Amino acid sequence: MESPEKFRKSASEVFKLMYVVFFVFLVIAGLLVYLMVDPSLSAFKNNNSDNTYISISKQEESDFDKIENGIHVRTGFIEAEGLMQVVNNCTSCHSAKLVTQNRMSKEQWSATIRWMQETQNLWDLGQNEEAILSYLATNYAPKKGGRRQNLSDVEWYDLEE
Amino acid sequence: MQRRKFVKKGALITLSTLLATEIVYGKNLPSGYTLLGLQDPDPFKLFNKDSQMVLLNDKPWNIEAQAHLLDDKITPNKYMFIRNNGIIPTNILVDDWTLTFDGESVAEKKTYTLKELKSKFKQYTYQLTLECGGNGRSEFDPPAKGNQWTVGAVSCAEWTGVRLRDVLNDIGIGDDAVYIGYHAADTHLSGDPNKEPISRGVPMSKAFQDETLLAFKMNGEDIPLAHGFPLRLIVGGWPASASGKWLKGISVRNKVHDGTKMTGTAYRVPCEPVAPGDKVADEDMCIIESMPVKSLITYPKSGAVVPEGKSLEIRGHAWAGELNVTKVEYSIDFGSTWKSCSLKNSVNRLAWQHFAASVRFPKKGYYEVWSRATDSMEVSQPMVLPGWNPKGYLNNACHRIAIKVS
């Protein structure tokens, strides 16, 4: 009489243990999977930036050529007449940054285009060339720098020694 | 008891199955991450650069340091500028890497594996200053075309490799050899496989110097990918573009090497001084060789506010291409008076030297601390911009930091 009772008891104990072990595994597995998807645990650290990120990426998808504060966001080019011709012809080989960090006259921009056509496999720009040149010469024209400029963009800080 | 054992075993199997799935996922996911990372790279993470480094260009990669980041005596990778002309090679197989010597002045083409280079020739380690020829370009007026470097396209790391001279002697080169030109594994921005992004070189006299290395280590480790892994030609004291990355070949030429960026306005300056903005004919341009004397205040960072009555300890580095620096001075009155800094000898030829000084300010106000180095030929840095040239090379005007005494 005693032994079937004992068996049932120990069997239910075993089942309980099995459930506990299985549950613990499920929790661990869930945590591990989460860690792989988000190894830096960023979702817990800063929900706001996470949300911002999502909203920006969604916006970018829907607005590939978005302009913000007069700047073409994707490339950093100034918004002006000829912008898209420049984006389409001048950023497939090199970064837009190579253009935007430079300042040249129309003649020099033109010489640069010729140099790229002669040595860098740039195609014939056809009717777009005039628009591109006038965009570059207008928006990225040389500024006078003189023989030495003032130190600029100085960020002041207290020096502790 | 039997049943209990069975249940336990079953649970273990379940566990291991679960874990097995986990391990498979674990192996797969990170590789997926790398791919994503390469598609939308954060250059600072991708190249292990400090977040204060300044990105000038992302196709091709061009990143510079700021003066205060270069405070280390030996520049670590995280503060080393990147100047690339093409696309960084992918699928580098180190075990299969070879270096081929050819050209008019080589009797027979010869190829070494990287392993052979490492085992067959004696290895040397030197600290070598590499400065981009266009460092300081952003200051020129009229502006010069190209990446607008300020002051941070310079480094002095410790390079380990074999002497190019030893390998050239092993091959045996003709008496008519004039120049070497390198060939590399990077690819042209346009994707054209027949175009080399850059293929520069140096005269035989420079190729035969002790410090001219076929290097495979930087700061004691494999050279980082962006800096030429697994093999780089290192030519200290000359425009860093002479130090070809991802080195695959060297042509020993019987004339001045005419590879990409050896001609026209690239790494060349007017043989005779010209007025700012002048047009210069190709035949009047000369190849840049040794870089000019220059110094950089690496401490403190520009913008320091210091209390009145306290002296300010400044320090930095000075270098002079092929030459030594014999003197570094500082001025706090816009060059009216100069005081000398303490100056250390270089660890080896072509390594930068370290200077320091204790600066006292007479009263409260705005100051600029200027540093001026002088080389062993008695040539000093100019206080204003040196001679204008079409591509804005060799700006060695004295370095300036802003200080406020309050």
Coordinates of C-alpha atoms in Angstrom, one line a residue:
Chain A
M1 CA 0.0 0.0 0.0
E2 CA 2.8 2.3 0.9
S3 CA 4.9 1.9 -2.1
P4 CA 2.5 3.1 -4.9
E5 CA 1.8 6.1 -2.7
K6 CA 5.5 6.7 -2.4
F7 CA 6.0 6.3 -6.1
R8 CA 3.2 8.8 -6.9
K9 CA 4.7 11.3 -4.5
S10 CA 8.2 11.0 -5.9
A11 CA 6.9 11.0 -9.5
S12 CA 5.0 14.3 -8.9
E13 CA 8.2 15.7 -7.3
V14 CA 10.1 14.7 -10.4
F15 CA 7.5 16.4 -12.6
K16 CA 7.6 19.5 -10.5
L17 CA 11.4 19.6 -10.7
M18 CA 11.2 19.1 -14.5
Y19 CA 8.8 22.0 -14.9
V20 CA 11.1 24.2 -12.8
V21 CA 14.2 23.2 -14.7
F22 CA 12.4 23.7 -18.0
F23 CA 11.0 27.1 -16.9
V24 CA 14.5 28.2 -15.9
F25 CA 15.9 27.1 -19.2
L26 CA 13.2 29.0 -21.1
V27 CA 14.1 32.2 -19.1
I28 CA 17.8 31.8 -19.8
A29 CA 17.2 31.0 -23.4
G30 CA 15.0 34.1 -23.7
L31 CA 17.7 36.2 -22.1
L32 CA 20.4 34.8 -24.3
V33 CA 18.4 35.4 -27.5
Y34 CA 17.7 39.0 -26.3
L35 CA 21.4 39.5 -25.6
M36 CA 22.2 38.5 -29.2
V37 CA 19.7 40.8 -30.7
D38 CA 20.7 43.7 -28.4
P39 CA 24.1 43.0 -27.0
S40 CA 24.6 46.4 -25.5
L41 CA 21.2 46.2 -23.7
S42 CA 20.4 49.6 -25.3
A43 CA 16.7 49.2 -24.9
F44 CA 17.1 49.3 -21.2
K45 CA 19.6 52.1 -21.1
N46 CA 17.9 54.8 -23.0
N47 CA 14.4 54.4 -24.4
N48 CA 14.3 57.9 -25.8
S49 CA 17.3 57.6 -28.1
D50 CA 16.0 54.2 -29.2
N51 CA 12.7 55.8 -30.2
T52 CA 14.5 58.6 -32.0
Y53 CA 16.6 56.2 -33.9
I54 CA 13.5 54.3 -35.1
S55 CA 11.7 57.4 -36.1
I56 CA 14.7 58.8 -38.0
S57 CA 15.2 55.6 -39.9
K58 CA 11.6 55.4 -40.8
Q59 CA 11.7 59.0 -42.0
E60 CA 14.8 58.4 -44.0
E61 CA 13.1 55.5 -45.8
S62 CA 10.2 57.6 -46.8
D63 CA 12.2 60.7 -47.6
F64 CA 15.5 59.7 -49.2
D65 CA 16.3 63.2 -50.4
K66 CA 15.2 65.1 -47.3
I67 CA 16.3 68.7 -46.9
E68 CA 16.8 70.1 -43.5
N69 CA 17.9 73.7 -42.7
G70 CA 18.9 74.2 -46.3
I71 CA 21.1 71.0 -46.3
H72 CA 20.5 67.8 -48.3
V73 CA 20.7 65.5 -45.3
R74 CA 22.0 62.4 -47.0
T75 CA 25.0 64.1 -48.6
G76 CA 25.5 67.4 -46.7
F77 CA 25.2 69.5 -49.9
I78 CA 23.7 73.0 -49.8
E79 CA 20.2 73.0 -51.2
A80 CA 20.2 75.1 -54.3
E81 CA 19.5 74.9 -58.0
G82 CA 21.5 72.0 -59.5
L83 CA 21.6 70.0 -56.3
M84 CA 20.3 66.8 -57.7
Q85 CA 22.5 66.9 -60.7
V86 CA 25.4 67.2 -58.4
V87 CA 24.2 64.4 -56.1
N88 CA 23.7 62.1 -59.0
N89 CA 26.9 62.8 -60.9
C90 CA 29.4 63.6 -58.1
T91 CA 28.8 61.0 -55.4
S92 CA 28.9 57.7 -57.1
C93 CA 32.7 57.3 -57.0
H94 CA 33.7 59.5 -54.1
S95 CA 32.1 60.9 -51.0
A96 CA 30.2 64.2 -51.1
K97 CA 32.6 65.3 -48.4
L98 CA 35.3 65.6 -51.0
V99 CA 33.3 68.2 -52.6
T100 CA 31.9 70.1 -49.6
Q101 CA 35.2 70.5 -47.9
N102 CA 36.6 72.3 -51.0
R103 CA 36.2 75.9 -52.3
M104 CA 37.0 76.7 -55.9
S105 CA 36.2 79.2 -58.7
K106 CA 34.1 78.1 -61.7
E107 CA 37.2 77.7 -63.7
Q108 CA 38.9 75.5 -61.1
W109 CA 35.8 73.3 -60.6
S110 CA 35.7 72.9 -64.4
A111 CA 39.4 72.0 -64.4
T112 CA 38.7 69.4 -61.7
I113 CA 35.9 67.9 -63.7
R114 CA 38.2 67.7 -66.8
W115 CA 40.9 66.0 -64.6
M116 CA 38.3 63.5 -63.4
Q117 CA 37.2 62.8 -66.9
E118 CA 40.8 62.3 -68.2
T119 CA 42.1 60.2 -65.3
Q120 CA 39.3 59.0 -63.0
N121 CA 36.7 57.6 -65.5
L122 CA 34.2 60.4 -64.9
W123 CA 31.6 60.3 -67.7
D124 CA 30.6 63.1 -70.1
L125 CA 28.2 65.3 -68.0
G126 CA 26.4 66.6 -71.2
Q127 CA 23.7 69.2 -70.5
N128 CA 24.1 68.7 -66.7
E129 CA 27.6 70.2 -66.8
E130 CA 26.6 73.8 -66.8
A131 CA 24.1 73.3 -63.9
I132 CA 26.7 71.4 -61.9
L133 CA 29.4 74.0 -62.5
S134 CA 27.2 76.9 -61.6
Y135 CA 26.0 75.1 -58.5
L136 CA 29.5 74.5 -57.3
A137 CA 30.9 77.9 -58.2
T138 CA 28.0 79.6 -56.4
N139 CA 27.8 77.5 -53.3
Y140 CA 31.4 76.4 -52.9
A141 CA 33.3 79.5 -54.0
P142 CA 36.7 80.4 -52.5
K143 CA 36.8 82.5 -49.4
K144 CA 39.7 84.9 -48.6
G145 CA 41.9 83.3 -46.0
G146 CA 44.9 85.7 -46.1
R147 CA 48.4 84.7 -45.0
R148 CA 47.2 83.5 -41.5
Q149 CA 43.7 83.4 -40.0
N150 CA 42.6 83.9 -36.4
L151 CA 42.4 80.8 -34.3
S152 CA 38.7 79.8 -34.6
D153 CA 36.4 77.3 -32.9
V154 CA 38.3 77.5 -29.6
E155 CA 36.5 75.5 -26.9
W156 CA 37.5 77.1 -23.6
Y157 CA 38.0 74.8 -20.6
D158 CA 39.6 75.1 -17.1
L159 CA 43.0 73.4 -17.1
E160 CA 43.4 71.4 -13.9
E161 CA 46.9 70.3 -13.1
Chain B
M1 CA 14.2 5.2 -9.2
Q2 CA 14.5 4.1 -12.8
R3 CA 11.8 6.5 -13.8
R4 CA 13.4 9.3 -11.9
K5 CA 16.6 8.7 -13.7
F6 CA 14.8 8.7 -17.0
V7 CA 13.1 12.0 -16.3
K8 CA 16.3 13.6 -15.3
K9 CA 18.1 12.4 -18.4
G10 CA 15.2 13.6 -20.5
A11 CA 15.5 17.1 -18.9
L12 CA 19.2 17.1 -19.6
I13 CA 18.6 16.2 -23.2
T14 CA 16.1 19.0 -23.5
L15 CA 18.6 21.3 -22.0
S16 CA 21.4 20.3 -24.3
T17 CA 19.1 20.5 -27.2
L18 CA 18.1 24.0 -26.1
L19 CA 21.7 24.9 -25.6
A20 CA 22.7 23.4 -28.9
T21 CA 20.3 25.7 -30.6
E22 CA 21.7 28.5 -28.6
I23 CA 25.2 27.8 -29.7
V24 CA 24.2 27.6 -33.3
Y25 CA 22.5 31.0 -33.0
G26 CA 25.4 32.4 -31.1
K27 CA 27.7 31.4 -33.9
N28 CA 25.4 32.8 -36.6
L29 CA 24.3 36.1 -35.2
P30 CA 27.7 37.8 -34.6
S31 CA 28.7 37.0 -38.2
G32 CA 25.4 38.6 -39.3
Y33 CA 26.4 41.6 -37.2
T34 CA 29.8 42.0 -38.9
L35 CA 28.0 42.1 -42.2
L36 CA 25.6 44.8 -41.1
G37 CA 28.5 46.6 -39.5
L38 CA 30.3 46.7 -42.9
Q39 CA 27.3 47.9 -44.7
D40 CA 26.9 50.9 -42.5
P41 CA 30.2 51.4 -40.9
D42 CA 31.1 53.6 -38.0
P43 CA 34.6 54.4 -39.1
F44 CA 35.7 55.0 -35.5
K45 CA 34.7 51.5 -34.5
L46 CA 35.7 50.0 -37.8
F47 CA 39.2 51.3 -37.6
N48 CA 39.5 51.4 -33.8
K49 CA 39.9 55.2 -33.9
D50 CA 39.2 57.5 -31.0
S51 CA 35.9 59.3 -31.3
Q52 CA 37.7 62.7 -31.2
M53 CA 39.4 61.9 -34.5
V54 CA 38.0 64.1 -37.4
L55 CA 36.4 62.5 -40.4
L56 CA 37.3 64.4 -43.6
N57 CA 36.1 61.9 -46.2
D58 CA 34.4 58.5 -46.1
K59 CA 35.0 57.4 -49.7
P60 CA 37.9 57.1 -49.7
W61 CA 38.6 57.1 -46.0
N62 CA 40.4 60.2 -44.7
I63 CA 40.5 60.8 -41.0
E64 CA 42.8 63.1 -39.1
A65 CA 43.9 63.6 -35.4
Q66 CA 43.7 66.8 -33.4
A67 CA 46.9 68.2 -32.0
H68 CA 46.2 67.2 -28.4
L69 CA 45.5 63.6 -29.4
L70 CA 49.1 63.3 -30.6
D71 CA 50.6 63.7 -27.1
D72 CA 52.0 60.1 -27.0
K73 CA 55.6 59.7 -27.8
I74 CA 54.8 56.8 -30.0
T75 CA 51.5 57.3 -31.8
P76 CA 49.0 54.5 -31.0
N77 CA 46.6 53.3 -33.8
K78 CA 43.6 55.1 -32.3
Y79 CA 45.2 58.5 -32.9
M80 CA 46.9 57.7 -36.2
F81 CA 45.5 59.6 -39.3
I82 CA 44.2 57.7 -42.2
R83 CA 44.8 58.9 -45.8
N84 CA 43.5 56.5 -48.4
N85 CA 43.3 57.1 -52.1
G86 CA 41.3 54.1 -53.1
I87 CA 39.2 51.4 -51.6
I88 CA 40.7 49.2 -48.9
P89 CA 41.3 45.7 -50.2
T90 CA 39.1 42.9 -48.9
N91 CA 39.8 39.2 -48.6
I92 CA 43.5 39.6 -47.6
L93 CA 45.0 36.1 -47.3
V94 CA 48.1 36.6 -45.3
D95 CA 49.5 33.1 -45.9
D96 CA 49.4 33.6 -49.6
W97 CA 50.6 37.2 -49.6
T98 CA 53.5 37.9 -52.0
L99 CA 55.7 40.8 -53.0
T100 CA 56.9 40.9 -56.6
F101 CA 59.9 42.8 -57.8
D102 CA 60.0 43.8 -61.5
G103 CA 61.0 46.8 -63.6
E104 CA 63.6 47.8 -66.2
S105 CA 66.5 47.5 -63.7
V106 CA 65.7 44.0 -62.5
A107 CA 67.2 41.2 -64.6
E108 CA 64.5 38.7 -63.7
K109 CA 61.2 39.2 -62.0
K110 CA 61.3 37.8 -58.5
T111 CA 58.6 37.1 -56.0
Y112 CA 58.9 36.6 -52.3
T113 CA 56.2 35.3 -50.0
L114 CA 55.6 37.4 -46.9
K115 CA 56.8 34.4 -44.9
E116 CA 60.1 34.3 -46.8
L117 CA 60.6 38.0 -46.2
K118 CA 60.1 37.5 -42.5
S119 CA 62.4 34.5 -42.3
K120 CA 65.1 35.3 -44.8
F121 CA 66.1 38.8 -43.9
K122 CA 67.1 40.5 -40.6
Q123 CA 64.3 42.5 -38.9
Y124 CA 64.6 46.0 -37.7
T125 CA 62.4 48.3 -35.6
Y126 CA 62.4 52.1 -35.9
Q127 CA 60.1 54.9 -34.8
L128 CA 59.3 56.8 -38.0
T129 CA 57.5 60.0 -38.6
L130 CA 54.9 59.9 -41.4
E131 CA 53.3 63.1 -42.4
C132 CA 50.8 63.6 -45.2
G133 CA 52.2 65.9 -47.9
G134 CA 49.0 67.9 -47.7
N135 CA 48.9 68.3 -43.9
G136 CA 47.9 71.9 -43.2
R137 CA 46.3 72.3 -46.7
S138 CA 43.2 73.9 -45.2
E139 CA 45.0 77.2 -44.5
F140 CA 46.1 78.0 -48.0
D141 CA 44.7 81.0 -49.9
P142 CA 43.6 80.6 -52.6
P143 CA 42.3 77.3 -51.3
A144 CA 43.9 74.2 -52.7
K145 CA 41.9 71.2 -53.9
G146 CA 41.8 68.0 -51.9
N147 CA 41.1 66.8 -48.4
Q148 CA 41.3 69.8 -46.1
W149 CA 43.8 68.6 -43.5
T150 CA 44.5 70.9 -40.5
V151 CA 47.4 69.8 -38.3
G152 CA 46.6 66.1 -37.6
A153 CA 47.9 64.2 -40.6
V154 CA 51.1 63.2 -38.9
S155 CA 52.2 60.2 -36.7
C156 CA 55.2 58.6 -35.3
A157 CA 54.7 54.9 -34.7
E158 CA 57.2 52.1 -34.2
W159 CA 57.5 50.0 -37.4
T160 CA 59.1 46.6 -37.7
G161 CA 60.2 45.0 -40.9
V162 CA 63.1 44.1 -43.1
R163 CA 65.3 46.6 -45.0
L164 CA 64.3 47.2 -48.6
R165 CA 68.0 47.4 -49.2
D166 CA 68.6 43.9 -48.1
V167 CA 65.9 42.5 -50.4
L168 CA 67.1 44.7 -53.4
N169 CA 70.6 43.3 -52.8
D170 CA 69.3 39.8 -52.7
I171 CA 67.6 40.3 -56.1
G172 CA 70.6 42.1 -57.6
I173 CA 69.6 45.3 -59.4
G174 CA 71.2 46.9 -62.5
D175 CA 73.5 49.9 -62.3
D176 CA 70.9 51.9 -64.2
A177 CA 68.4 51.8 -61.4
V178 CA 67.1 55.3 -60.6
Y179 CA 63.8 55.0 -58.7
I180 CA 61.5 52.4 -57.1
G181 CA 57.8 52.5 -57.5
Y182 CA 55.3 50.6 -55.5
H183 CA 52.1 48.7 -56.5
A184 CA 49.4 47.9 -54.0
A185 CA 46.2 45.8 -53.5
D186 CA 43.8 48.7 -53.0
T187 CA 41.3 49.4 -55.8
H188 CA 40.4 52.5 -57.7
L189 CA 37.3 54.5 -56.6
S190 CA 35.8 54.1 -60.1
G191 CA 36.0 50.3 -59.7
D192 CA 38.2 50.2 -62.9
P193 CA 40.5 47.2 -62.2
N194 CA 43.1 48.6 -64.7
K195 CA 43.6 51.8 -62.6
E196 CA 45.9 52.1 -59.6
P197 CA 44.6 54.5 -57.0
I198 CA 48.2 55.4 -56.1
S199 CA 51.6 54.1 -57.2
R200 CA 54.4 56.3 -55.9
G201 CA 58.0 55.8 -55.0
V202 CA 61.4 57.2 -54.1
P203 CA 64.9 57.5 -55.6
M204 CA 67.4 54.7 -55.0
S205 CA 69.3 56.7 -52.5
K206 CA 66.2 56.8 -50.2
A207 CA 65.3 53.2 -51.0
F208 CA 68.7 52.1 -49.7
Q209 CA 68.5 54.0 -46.4
D210 CA 68.7 51.9 -43.2
E211 CA 65.3 53.0 -42.1
T212 CA 63.4 52.3 -45.4
L213 CA 61.5 49.2 -44.4
L214 CA 59.2 46.5 -45.8
A215 CA 57.1 46.6 -42.6
F216 CA 54.7 44.0 -41.3
K217 CA 54.3 45.3 -37.7
M218 CA 53.2 48.6 -36.3
N219 CA 53.7 49.2 -32.5
G220 CA 54.5 45.5 -32.1
E221 CA 51.4 44.2 -33.7
D222 CA 50.1 43.3 -37.1
I223 CA 49.6 46.6 -39.1
P224 CA 46.0 47.7 -38.8
L225 CA 44.0 47.1 -42.0
A226 CA 43.6 50.9 -42.8
H227 CA 47.3 51.4 -42.4
G228 CA 48.4 48.7 -44.9
F229 CA 48.0 45.2 -43.5
P230 CA 49.8 42.9 -44.0
L231 CA 52.7 44.6 -45.7
R232 CA 53.7 48.3 -46.1
L233 CA 56.6 50.2 -47.5
I234 CA 57.7 52.7 -44.9
V235 CA 59.7 55.7 -46.0
G236 CA 60.1 58.0 -42.9
G237 CA 60.5 61.7 -43.3
W238 CA 59.0 61.9 -46.8
P239 CA 55.4 62.5 -47.7
A240 CA 53.5 59.6 -46.2
S241 CA 52.2 58.8 -49.7
A242 CA 55.6 57.3 -50.5
S243 CA 54.9 54.6 -47.9
G244 CA 52.7 52.4 -50.0
K245 CA 50.1 50.3 -48.1
W246 CA 48.9 46.8 -48.9
L247 CA 52.2 46.3 -50.8
K248 CA 52.1 43.8 -53.6
G249 CA 54.9 44.9 -55.9
I250 CA 58.0 47.1 -56.3
S251 CA 59.2 48.1 -59.7
V252 CA 62.9 49.1 -59.9
R253 CA 62.9 51.7 -62.6
N254 CA 65.6 53.1 -64.9
K255 CA 63.8 56.5 -64.8
V256 CA 61.8 58.4 -62.3
H257 CA 58.7 56.3 -61.5
D258 CA 55.7 57.6 -63.5
G259 CA 52.9 55.8 -61.6
T260 CA 49.6 57.4 -60.4
K261 CA 50.2 60.5 -58.3
M262 CA 53.9 60.9 -59.4
T263 CA 53.0 63.4 -62.1
G264 CA 51.0 66.6 -62.7
T265 CA 50.2 68.5 -59.5
A266 CA 50.2 65.4 -57.3
Y267 CA 52.8 65.5 -54.5
R268 CA 54.7 68.1 -56.6
V269 CA 55.3 71.7 -55.9
P270 CA 56.6 74.6 -58.1
C271 CA 60.4 74.2 -58.6
E272 CA 60.6 77.9 -58.2
P273 CA 58.4 80.0 -55.9
V274 CA 55.2 81.3 -57.4
A275 CA 52.6 84.0 -56.4
P276 CA 49.5 82.6 -54.7
G277 CA 47.1 81.4 -57.3
D278 CA 49.6 81.3 -60.2
K279 CA 49.2 78.6 -62.9
V280 CA 52.2 76.4 -63.0
A281 CA 53.1 74.3 -66.1
D282 CA 53.7 70.6 -65.5
E283 CA 57.4 70.8 -66.4
D284 CA 57.9 73.5 -63.7
M285 CA 56.7 71.2 -61.0
C286 CA 59.1 69.2 -58.8
I287 CA 58.5 66.0 -56.8
I288 CA 58.4 66.6 -53.0
E289 CA 61.2 64.7 -51.2
S290 CA 62.0 65.4 -47.6
M291 CA 59.2 67.1 -45.5
P292 CA 60.0 70.5 -44.0
V293 CA 60.8 71.3 -40.3
K294 CA 57.7 71.4 -38.2
S295 CA 56.4 71.2 -34.6
L296 CA 53.2 70.5 -32.8
I297 CA 52.1 71.5 -29.3
T298 CA 50.3 68.4 -28.0
Y299 CA 49.7 69.6 -24.5
P300 CA 47.7 71.4 -23.4
K301 CA 44.8 71.2 -25.7
S302 CA 44.1 74.6 -27.3
G303 CA 41.5 76.6 -25.2
A304 CA 43.0 76.1 -21.8
V305 CA 42.0 78.7 -19.1
V306 CA 44.8 78.9 -16.5
P307 CA 44.9 80.9 -13.2
E308 CA 47.0 84.0 -13.1
G309 CA 50.4 83.5 -11.5
K310 CA 50.7 79.8 -12.3
S311 CA 53.2 78.6 -14.9
L312 CA 51.9 76.4 -17.8
E313 CA 53.8 73.3 -18.7
I314 CA 53.7 72.8 -22.5
R315 CA 55.0 69.9 -24.5
G316 CA 55.0 68.5 -28.0
H317 CA 57.0 67.0 -30.9
A318 CA 59.2 68.4 -33.6
W319 CA 60.5 66.8 -36.8
A320 CA 62.4 67.8 -39.9
G321 CA 62.0 65.2 -42.7
E322 CA 65.5 63.9 -43.4
L323 CA 67.1 66.3 -40.9
N324 CA 67.4 66.7 -37.2
V325 CA 65.6 69.4 -35.2
T326 CA 68.3 71.4 -33.3
K327 CA 66.1 74.0 -31.6
V328 CA 62.4 74.5 -30.6
E329 CA 61.3 77.9 -29.3
Y330 CA 57.9 79.3 -28.1
S331 CA 56.4 82.7 -28.2
I332 CA 53.5 84.1 -26.2
D333 CA 53.5 87.5 -27.9
F334 CA 52.8 86.6 -31.6
G335 CA 56.4 86.0 -32.5
S336 CA 57.9 89.3 -31.1
T337 CA 60.0 87.4 -28.6
W338 CA 61.0 83.7 -28.5
K339 CA 62.2 81.5 -25.6
S340 CA 63.7 78.1 -25.9
C341 CA 62.2 74.8 -25.1
S342 CA 64.0 71.8 -23.8
L343 CA 64.5 69.3 -26.7
K344 CA 65.3 65.6 -26.7
N345 CA 67.4 63.9 -29.4
S346 CA 65.4 61.4 -31.6
V347 CA 65.3 57.8 -30.6
N348 CA 66.6 57.0 -34.1
R349 CA 66.9 58.9 -37.4
L350 CA 63.6 60.1 -38.9
A351 CA 61.7 59.8 -35.5
W352 CA 60.1 62.9 -34.1
Q353 CA 61.8 64.6 -31.1
H354 CA 60.0 65.8 -27.9
F355 CA 60.1 69.3 -26.5
A356 CA 58.8 70.9 -23.3
A357 CA 58.8 74.3 -21.6
S358 CA 57.4 76.0 -18.6
V359 CA 55.5 79.1 -19.7
R360 CA 54.8 82.2 -17.5
F361 CA 52.3 84.8 -18.5
P362 CA 52.9 88.4 -17.3
K363 CA 49.2 89.3 -16.7
K364 CA 45.6 88.2 -17.3
G365 CA 44.3 88.1 -20.8
Y366 CA 44.2 86.2 -24.1
Y367 CA 47.4 84.6 -25.4
E368 CA 48.5 82.4 -28.2
V369 CA 51.4 80.0 -27.6
W370 CA 53.3 79.5 -30.8
S371 CA 56.0 76.9 -31.3
R372 CA 58.8 77.2 -33.9
A373 CA 61.3 74.5 -34.7
T374 CA 64.7 74.9 -36.4
D375 CA 66.4 72.1 -38.4
S376 CA 70.1 71.2 -38.7
M377 CA 70.4 73.4 -41.8
E378 CA 69.3 76.4 -39.8
V379 CA 65.9 76.6 -41.4
S380 CA 63.0 77.5 -39.2
Q381 CA 59.2 77.3 -39.5
P382 CA 57.6 80.4 -40.9
M383 CA 55.1 82.3 -38.7
V384 CA 52.8 82.8 -41.7
L385 CA 52.0 80.4 -44.5
P386 CA 55.0 79.2 -46.5
G387 CA 55.0 79.4 -50.3
W388 CA 51.7 78.8 -52.0
N389 CA 51.5 75.8 -54.4
P390 CA 48.7 74.5 -56.5
K391 CA 47.8 71.5 -54.3
G392 CA 48.5 73.1 -50.9
Y393 CA 51.4 70.9 -49.8
L394 CA 54.1 71.5 -47.1
N395 CA 52.3 74.0 -44.8
N396 CA 54.8 74.1 -41.9
A397 CA 53.7 77.4 -40.5
C398 CA 54.3 77.5 -36.7
H399 CA 51.7 75.8 -34.6
R400 CA 49.5 77.9 -32.4
I401 CA 47.3 77.2 -29.3
A402 CA 44.9 79.6 -27.6
I403 CA 45.3 80.3 -23.8
K404 CA 43.4 82.5 -21.4
V405 CA 44.9 83.6 -18.1
S406 CA 42.2 84.6 -15.6

